[in-house]
Each structure stands twice: as structure tokens, then as C-alpha cells.
Tab-separated table of C-alpha atoms and ligand atoms in Angstrom:
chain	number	residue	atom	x	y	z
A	158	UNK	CA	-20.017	21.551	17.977
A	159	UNK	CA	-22.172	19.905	15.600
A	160	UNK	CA	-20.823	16.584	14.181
A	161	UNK	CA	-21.309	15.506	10.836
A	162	UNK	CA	-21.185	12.057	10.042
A	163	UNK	CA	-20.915	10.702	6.211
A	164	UNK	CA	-21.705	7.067	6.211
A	165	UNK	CA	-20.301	5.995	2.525
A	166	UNK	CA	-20.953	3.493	-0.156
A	167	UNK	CA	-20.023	2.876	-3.621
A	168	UNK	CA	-22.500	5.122	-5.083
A	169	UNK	CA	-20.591	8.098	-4.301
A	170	UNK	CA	-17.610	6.893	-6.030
A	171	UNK	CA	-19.813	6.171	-9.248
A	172	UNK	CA	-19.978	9.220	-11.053
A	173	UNK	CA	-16.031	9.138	-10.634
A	174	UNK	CA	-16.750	5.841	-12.791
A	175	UNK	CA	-15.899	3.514	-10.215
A	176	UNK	CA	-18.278	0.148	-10.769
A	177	UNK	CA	-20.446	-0.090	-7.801
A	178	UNK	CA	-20.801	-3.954	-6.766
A	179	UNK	CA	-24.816	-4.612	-6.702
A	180	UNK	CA	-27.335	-3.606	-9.425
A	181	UNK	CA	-27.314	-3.151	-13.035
A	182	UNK	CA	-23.459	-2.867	-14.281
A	183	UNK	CA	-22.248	-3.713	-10.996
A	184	UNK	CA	-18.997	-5.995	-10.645
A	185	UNK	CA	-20.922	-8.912	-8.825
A	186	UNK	CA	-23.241	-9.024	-11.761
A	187	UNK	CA	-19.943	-9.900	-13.684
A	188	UNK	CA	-17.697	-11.492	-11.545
A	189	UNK	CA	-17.967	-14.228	-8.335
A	190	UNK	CA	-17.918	-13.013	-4.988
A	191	UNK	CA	-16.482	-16.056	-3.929
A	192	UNK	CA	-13.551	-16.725	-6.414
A	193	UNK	CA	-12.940	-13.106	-5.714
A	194	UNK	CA	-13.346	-11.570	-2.313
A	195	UNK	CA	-13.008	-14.421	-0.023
A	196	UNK	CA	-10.226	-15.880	1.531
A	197	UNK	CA	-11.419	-19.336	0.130
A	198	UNK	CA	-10.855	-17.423	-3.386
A	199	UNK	CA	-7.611	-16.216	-2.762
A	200	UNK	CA	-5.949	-19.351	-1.614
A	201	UNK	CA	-7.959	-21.281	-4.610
A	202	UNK	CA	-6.066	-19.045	-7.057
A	203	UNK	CA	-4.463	-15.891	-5.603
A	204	UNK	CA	-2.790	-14.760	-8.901
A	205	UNK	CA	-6.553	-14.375	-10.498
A	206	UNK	CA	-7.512	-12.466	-7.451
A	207	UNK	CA	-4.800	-10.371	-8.008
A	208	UNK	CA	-4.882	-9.727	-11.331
A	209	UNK	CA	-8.838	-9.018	-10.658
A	210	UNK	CA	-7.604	-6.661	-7.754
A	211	UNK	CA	-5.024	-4.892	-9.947
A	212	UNK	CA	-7.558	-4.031	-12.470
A	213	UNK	CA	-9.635	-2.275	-10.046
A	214	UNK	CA	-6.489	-0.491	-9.040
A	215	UNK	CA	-5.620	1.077	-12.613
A	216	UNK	CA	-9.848	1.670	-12.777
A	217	UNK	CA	-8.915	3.811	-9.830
A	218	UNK	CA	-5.630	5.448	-10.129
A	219	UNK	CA	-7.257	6.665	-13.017
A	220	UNK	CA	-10.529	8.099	-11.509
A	221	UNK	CA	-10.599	11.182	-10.010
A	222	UNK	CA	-12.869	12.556	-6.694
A	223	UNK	CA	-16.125	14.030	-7.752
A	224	UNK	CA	-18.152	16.812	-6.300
A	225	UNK	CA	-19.622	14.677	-3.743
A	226	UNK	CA	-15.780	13.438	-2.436
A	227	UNK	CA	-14.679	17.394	-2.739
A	228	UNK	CA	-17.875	18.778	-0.770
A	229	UNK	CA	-17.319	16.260	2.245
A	230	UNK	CA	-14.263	17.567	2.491
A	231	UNK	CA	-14.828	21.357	1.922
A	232	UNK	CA	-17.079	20.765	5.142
A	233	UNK	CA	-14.269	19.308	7.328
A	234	UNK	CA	-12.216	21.924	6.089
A	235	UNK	CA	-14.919	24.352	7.305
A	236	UNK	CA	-16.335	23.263	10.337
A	237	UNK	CA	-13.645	20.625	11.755
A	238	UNK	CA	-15.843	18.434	13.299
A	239	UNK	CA	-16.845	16.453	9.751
A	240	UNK	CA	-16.280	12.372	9.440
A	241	UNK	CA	-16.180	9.610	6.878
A	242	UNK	CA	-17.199	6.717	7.707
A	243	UNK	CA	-17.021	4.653	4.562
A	244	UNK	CA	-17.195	1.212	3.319
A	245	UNK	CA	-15.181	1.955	0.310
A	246	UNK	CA	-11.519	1.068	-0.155
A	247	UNK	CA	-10.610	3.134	-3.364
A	248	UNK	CA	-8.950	6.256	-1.419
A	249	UNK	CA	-11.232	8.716	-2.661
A	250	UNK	CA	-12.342	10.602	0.153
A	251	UNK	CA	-8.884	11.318	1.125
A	252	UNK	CA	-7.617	12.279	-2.142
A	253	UNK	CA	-10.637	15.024	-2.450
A	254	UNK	CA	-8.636	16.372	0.651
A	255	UNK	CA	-10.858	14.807	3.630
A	256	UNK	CA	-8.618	14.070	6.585
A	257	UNK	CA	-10.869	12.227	9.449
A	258	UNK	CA	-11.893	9.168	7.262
A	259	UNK	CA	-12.620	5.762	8.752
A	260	UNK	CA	-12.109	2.724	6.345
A	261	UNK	CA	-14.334	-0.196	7.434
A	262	UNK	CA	-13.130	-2.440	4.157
A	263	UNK	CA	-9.402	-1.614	4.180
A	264	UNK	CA	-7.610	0.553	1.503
A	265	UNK	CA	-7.379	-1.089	-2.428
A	266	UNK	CA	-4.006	0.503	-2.154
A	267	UNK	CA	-2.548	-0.821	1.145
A	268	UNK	CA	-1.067	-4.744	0.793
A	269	UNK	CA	-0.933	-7.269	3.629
A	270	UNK	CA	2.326	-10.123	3.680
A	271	UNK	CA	0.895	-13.259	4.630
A	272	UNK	CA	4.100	-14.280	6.129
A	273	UNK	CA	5.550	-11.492	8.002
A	274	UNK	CA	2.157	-9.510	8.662
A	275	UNK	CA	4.116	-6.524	7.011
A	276	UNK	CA	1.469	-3.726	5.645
A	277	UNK	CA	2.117	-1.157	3.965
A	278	UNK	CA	0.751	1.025	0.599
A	279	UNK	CA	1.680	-0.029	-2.746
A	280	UNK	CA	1.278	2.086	-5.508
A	281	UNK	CA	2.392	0.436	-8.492
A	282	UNK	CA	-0.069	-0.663	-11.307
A	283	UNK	CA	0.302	-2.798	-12.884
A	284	UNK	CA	2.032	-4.910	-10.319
A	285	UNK	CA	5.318	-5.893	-11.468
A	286	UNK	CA	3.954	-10.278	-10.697
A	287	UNK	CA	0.414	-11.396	-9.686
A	288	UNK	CA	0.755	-12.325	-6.611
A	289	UNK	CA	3.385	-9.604	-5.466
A	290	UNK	CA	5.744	-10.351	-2.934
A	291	UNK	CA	6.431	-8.819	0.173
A	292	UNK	CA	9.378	-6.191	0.326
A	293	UNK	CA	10.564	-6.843	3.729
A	294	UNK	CA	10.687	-10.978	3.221
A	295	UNK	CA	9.579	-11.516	-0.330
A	296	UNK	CA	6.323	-13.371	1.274
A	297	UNK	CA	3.285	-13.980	-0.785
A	298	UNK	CA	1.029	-10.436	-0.475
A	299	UNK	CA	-2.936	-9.875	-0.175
A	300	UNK	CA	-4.692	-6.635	-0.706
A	301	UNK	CA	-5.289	-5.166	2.991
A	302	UNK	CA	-9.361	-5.226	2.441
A	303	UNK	CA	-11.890	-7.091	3.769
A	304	UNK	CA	-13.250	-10.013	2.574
A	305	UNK	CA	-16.109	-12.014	3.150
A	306	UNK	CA	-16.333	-14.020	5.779
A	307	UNK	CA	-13.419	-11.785	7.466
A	308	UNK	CA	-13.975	-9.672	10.391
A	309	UNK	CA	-14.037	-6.103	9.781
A	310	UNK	CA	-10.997	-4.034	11.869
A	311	UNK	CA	-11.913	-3.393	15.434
A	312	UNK	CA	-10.351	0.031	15.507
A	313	UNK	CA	-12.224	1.331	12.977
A	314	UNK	CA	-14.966	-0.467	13.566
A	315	UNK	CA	-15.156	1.001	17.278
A	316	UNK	CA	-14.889	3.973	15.818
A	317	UNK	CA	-17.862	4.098	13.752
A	318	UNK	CA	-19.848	3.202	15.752
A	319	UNK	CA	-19.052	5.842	18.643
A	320	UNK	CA	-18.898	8.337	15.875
A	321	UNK	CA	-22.418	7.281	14.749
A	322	UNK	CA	-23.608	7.600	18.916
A	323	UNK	CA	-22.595	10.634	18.831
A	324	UNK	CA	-23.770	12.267	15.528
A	325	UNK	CA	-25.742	15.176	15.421
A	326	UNK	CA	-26.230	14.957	11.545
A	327	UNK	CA	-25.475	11.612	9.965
A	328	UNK	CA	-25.731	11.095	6.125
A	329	UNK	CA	-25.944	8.019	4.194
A	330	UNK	CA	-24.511	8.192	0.967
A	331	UNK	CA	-24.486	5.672	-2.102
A	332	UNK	CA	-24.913	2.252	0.066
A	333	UNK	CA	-27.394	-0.266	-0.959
A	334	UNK	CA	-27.737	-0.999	2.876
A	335	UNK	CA	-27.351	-4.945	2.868
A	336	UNK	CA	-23.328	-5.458	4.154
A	337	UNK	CA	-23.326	-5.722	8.084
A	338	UNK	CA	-22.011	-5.345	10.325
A	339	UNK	CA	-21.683	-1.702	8.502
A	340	UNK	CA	-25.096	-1.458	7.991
A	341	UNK	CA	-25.870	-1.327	11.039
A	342	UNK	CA	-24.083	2.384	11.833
A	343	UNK	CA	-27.428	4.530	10.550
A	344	UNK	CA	-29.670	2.591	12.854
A	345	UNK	CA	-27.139	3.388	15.936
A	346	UNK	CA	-26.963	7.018	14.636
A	347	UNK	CA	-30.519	6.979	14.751
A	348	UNK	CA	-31.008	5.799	18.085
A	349	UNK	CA	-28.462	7.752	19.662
A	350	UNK	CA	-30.527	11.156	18.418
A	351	UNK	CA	-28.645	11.541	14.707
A	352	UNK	CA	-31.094	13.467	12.166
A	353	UNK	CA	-30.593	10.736	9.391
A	354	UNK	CA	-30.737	11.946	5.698
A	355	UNK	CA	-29.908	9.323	2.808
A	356	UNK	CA	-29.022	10.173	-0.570
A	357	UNK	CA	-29.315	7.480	-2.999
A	358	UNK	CA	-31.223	7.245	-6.312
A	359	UNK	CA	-33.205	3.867	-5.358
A	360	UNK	CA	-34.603	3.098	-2.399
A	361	UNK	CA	-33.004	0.859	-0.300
A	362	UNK	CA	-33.362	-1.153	3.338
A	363	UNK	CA	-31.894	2.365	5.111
A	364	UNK	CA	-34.514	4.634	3.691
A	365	UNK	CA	-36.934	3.426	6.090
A	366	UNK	CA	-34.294	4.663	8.808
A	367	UNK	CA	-33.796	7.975	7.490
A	368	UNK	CA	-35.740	10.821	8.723
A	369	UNK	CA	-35.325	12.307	5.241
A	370	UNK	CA	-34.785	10.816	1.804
A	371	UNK	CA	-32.681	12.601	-1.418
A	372	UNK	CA	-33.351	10.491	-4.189
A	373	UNK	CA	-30.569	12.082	-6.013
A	374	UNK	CA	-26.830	11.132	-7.448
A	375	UNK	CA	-24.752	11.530	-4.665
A	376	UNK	CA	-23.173	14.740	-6.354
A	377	UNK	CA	-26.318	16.751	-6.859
A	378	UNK	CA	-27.767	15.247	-3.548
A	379	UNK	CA	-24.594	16.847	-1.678
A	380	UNK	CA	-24.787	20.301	-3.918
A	381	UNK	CA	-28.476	20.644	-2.119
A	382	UNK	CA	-27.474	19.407	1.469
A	383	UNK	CA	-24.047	21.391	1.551
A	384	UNK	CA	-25.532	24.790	2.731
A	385	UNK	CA	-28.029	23.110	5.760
A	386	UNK	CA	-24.768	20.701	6.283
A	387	UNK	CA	-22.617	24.232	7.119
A	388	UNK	CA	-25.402	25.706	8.808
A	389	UNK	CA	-25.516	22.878	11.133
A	390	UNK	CA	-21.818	23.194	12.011
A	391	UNK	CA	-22.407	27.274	12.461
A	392	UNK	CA	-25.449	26.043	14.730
A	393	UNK	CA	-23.482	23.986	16.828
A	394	UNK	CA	-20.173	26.600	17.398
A	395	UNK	CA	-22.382	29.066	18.935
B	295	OAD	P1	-23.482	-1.539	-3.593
B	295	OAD	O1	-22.977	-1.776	-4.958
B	295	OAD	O2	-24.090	-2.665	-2.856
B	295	OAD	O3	-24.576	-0.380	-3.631
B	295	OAD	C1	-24.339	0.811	-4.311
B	295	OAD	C2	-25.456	1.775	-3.983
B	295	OAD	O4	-25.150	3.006	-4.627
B	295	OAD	C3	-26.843	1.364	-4.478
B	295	OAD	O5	-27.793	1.536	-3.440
B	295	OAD	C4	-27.124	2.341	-5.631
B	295	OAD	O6	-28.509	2.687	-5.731
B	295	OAD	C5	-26.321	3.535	-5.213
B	295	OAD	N1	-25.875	4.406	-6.318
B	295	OAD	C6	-25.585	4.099	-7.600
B	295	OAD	N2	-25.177	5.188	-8.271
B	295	OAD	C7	-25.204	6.219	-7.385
B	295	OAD	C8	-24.882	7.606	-7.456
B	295	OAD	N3	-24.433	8.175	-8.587
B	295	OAD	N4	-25.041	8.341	-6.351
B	295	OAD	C9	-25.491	7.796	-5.187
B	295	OAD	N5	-25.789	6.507	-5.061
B	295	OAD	C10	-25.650	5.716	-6.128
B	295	OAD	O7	-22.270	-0.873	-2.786
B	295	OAD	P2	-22.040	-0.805	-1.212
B	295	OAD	O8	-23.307	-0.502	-0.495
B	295	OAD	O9	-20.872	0.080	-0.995
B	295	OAD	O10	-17.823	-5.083	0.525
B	295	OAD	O11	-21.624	-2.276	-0.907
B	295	OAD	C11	-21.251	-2.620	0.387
B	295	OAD	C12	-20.122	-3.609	0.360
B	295	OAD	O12	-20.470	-4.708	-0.488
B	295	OAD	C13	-18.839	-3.119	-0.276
B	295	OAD	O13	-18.033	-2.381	0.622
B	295	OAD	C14	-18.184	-4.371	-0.676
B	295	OAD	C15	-19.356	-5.001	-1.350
B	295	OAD	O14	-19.304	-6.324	-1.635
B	295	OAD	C16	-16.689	-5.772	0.605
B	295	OAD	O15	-15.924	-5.845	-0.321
B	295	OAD	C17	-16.490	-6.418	1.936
């Protein structure tokens, strides 16, 4: 069977008005990387990082998928052999109902206890004290996402990557193409014989590894995919 591969970025979560991090309006523009999303950061002044973090959560529990979230998964629904692969860590894709998604940057909504290693997802927002503490041993908390300077997890890192092998049909969505080791996964989907479509409104490093460019919003970029996407999965079942 054919397998689809969505390789995700911020863009797609944009017209669910989600900031994206680069470019005009983007968070970095208004807000330091390094106060913010590095370890360095948090131990400088976790309860800023927090209450930067916690912002972003309300942003989000507030947002709802769009049509490019709800076709992804209207394809796994349909053909089964669909992934996510994204870089995101708002929860989107699985709240428009897709089930095989891979988070390379952790989960905005999953916390981390410094002391007893505890994870688990925290739903509250606002947070009830910037930092929270831990449940299980009242330990200081982090949000479970990657920072710079952090590795990414191996799991789902292996993951991608064998998923990206192994794509028949591998689509880049909403990434501006310049955060590795993720950025890597369309030139390994390439290689390993993926047709490689991008959809993305500016150009970007990855267009130049895409056999095919959309230079749409991810939503009207997926509306005029969807039906070759589902006739590549009928393709592949027979
Ligand atoms: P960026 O903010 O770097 O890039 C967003 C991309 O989305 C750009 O290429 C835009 O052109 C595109 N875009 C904007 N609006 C769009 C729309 N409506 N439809 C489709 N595309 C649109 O976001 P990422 O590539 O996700 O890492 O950034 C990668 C990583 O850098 C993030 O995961 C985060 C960040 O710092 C960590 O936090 C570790």
C-alpha cells in the first residue's frame, strides 16, 4: 500500500492562528530564543518561561484544527497507511482526528518533573503557579518539548526517518526548512524514491528538494492535493 508521509511545520497550524516562529509576525521576531527555548533560559528564569509557555497554551486551547489538520486525517481515515511527521507541539493533528502522528518537538501539553522524570499531560491554563510543580513529588516542572541545544527523542526520531525511507508520497507542509536534524527527513524521503511535493507560500531551502512545488496556504494547497493524495492510496491497494 501506498504510504503517505506529511512532514509538518508551523505553517499549517497558521490559519488556525497559531504564530509561526520565523518571518513577519512570527514569535522569534518578538521574543528571544534563548531566554525562551533553551535550557540556559529556563534555569535563568523558569517562571518567565513558563508564563511565556502558558500563553502559547491558552493561544492554543483556544485554536481549533483547520482544513489542512482535518484533510490529513480524512486520508488516514481512508487509506490507513497515512503519517504525520511533524515538528509542531500544539496537538493539532491529533485533535483533527489523525491517529499515526510522530512529534519530533514534544507536545505543548505534556510536562516533564525535573526531579522525578515524571511526564505526563497537563491541561490546565492558566497554570495554577509559574513554574508548576510536579503531582507525584511536587518537583519543579518543564514543558516536555524540545529545546535548543537538546536532542530531539530517539524514538520518534527513528521513526521519521524510516517512515521517510519508506515513503511513496511525502509532503512537506508549512516548514521554513532551516531546524535539523528535522530538516533533514525530505532529503531522506527523496533519496529513498519518495515523490516530494511542498506546500508553502514562500520558497524555502526544501523547494529545491521537492519534485513539485504548491505555493499555496497549507489549507487550499491540501484541498488541491487531497484527490491525487487518495488516488495514490487506491493505486497502491490494488
Ligand atoms: P517557521 O516559523 O520557521 O516556518 C513557518 C513556515 O510556514 C514558513 O516557511 C512560512 O512560509 C510557512 N507558512 C506561513 N503561513 C503558512 C500557511 N498558511 N500555510 C503554509 N505555510 C505557511 O516554523 P517551523 O518550520 O515549524 O523548534 O520551525 C521549525 C522549528 O523552529 C519549530 O519546531 C521550533 C522553531 O523554533 C523548536 O521549538 C525546537
Amino acid at each position: 500500500m501506498a504510504k503517505v508521509v506529511f512532514f509538518t511545520g508551523a505553517g499549517v497550524s497558521a490559519e488556525s492562528g497559531i504564530p509561526t516562529f520565523r518571518g513577519k509576525g512570527g514569535l522569534w521576531e518578538k521574543f528571544k530564543v534563548e531566554e525562551l527555548a533553551t535550557p540556559e533560559g529556563f534555569f535563568r528564569d523558569p517562571a518567565k518561561v513558563w508564563e511565556w509557555y502558558d500563553m502559547r497554551r491558552r493561544a492554543i486551547a483556544e485554536a481549533q484544527p483547520n482544513e489542512a489538520h482535518i484533510l490529513m486525517a480524512e486520508l488516514e481515515r481512508e487509506c490507513g497507511d497515512v503519517w504525520v511527521i511533524t515538528q509542531n507541539v500544539d496537538g493539532l493533528h491529533r485533535r483533527a482526528g489523525s491517529k499515526k502522528v510522530i512529534e519530533l518537538h514534544g507536545n505543548i501539553w505534556r510536562v516533564r518533573c525535573l526531579e522525578c522524570g515524571a511526564t505526563y499531560y497537563e491541561y490546565r491554563t492558566p497554570l495554577p503557579e509559574y513554574p508548576p510543580r510536579c503531582r507525584e513529588c511536587g518537583g519543579m516542572l518543564r514543558p516536555d518539548v524540545v529545546w535548543f541545544g537538546e536532542p530531539l527523542p530517539v524514538d520518534a526520531l527513528e521513526k521519521a526517518w524510516d517512515l521517510a525511507k519508506a515513503a511513496d508520497f511525502f509532503v512537506v507542509v508549512g516548514t521554513s526548512g532551516l531546524v535539523y536534524p528535522a530538516a533533514h527527513l525530505p532529503y531522506v524521503a527523496r533519496e529513498g524514491g519518495a515523490y516530494v511535493v511542498e506546500i508553502n507560500p514562500e520558497e524555502t531551502p526544501l523547494s529545491s528538494v521537492a519534485h513539485e512545488v504548491i505555493r499555496e496556504r497549507a489549507t487550499v494547497g491540501m484541498r488541491k492535493l487531497f484527490p491525487r493524495l487518495v488516488r495514490e492510496c487506491e493505486r497502491g491497494r490494488t
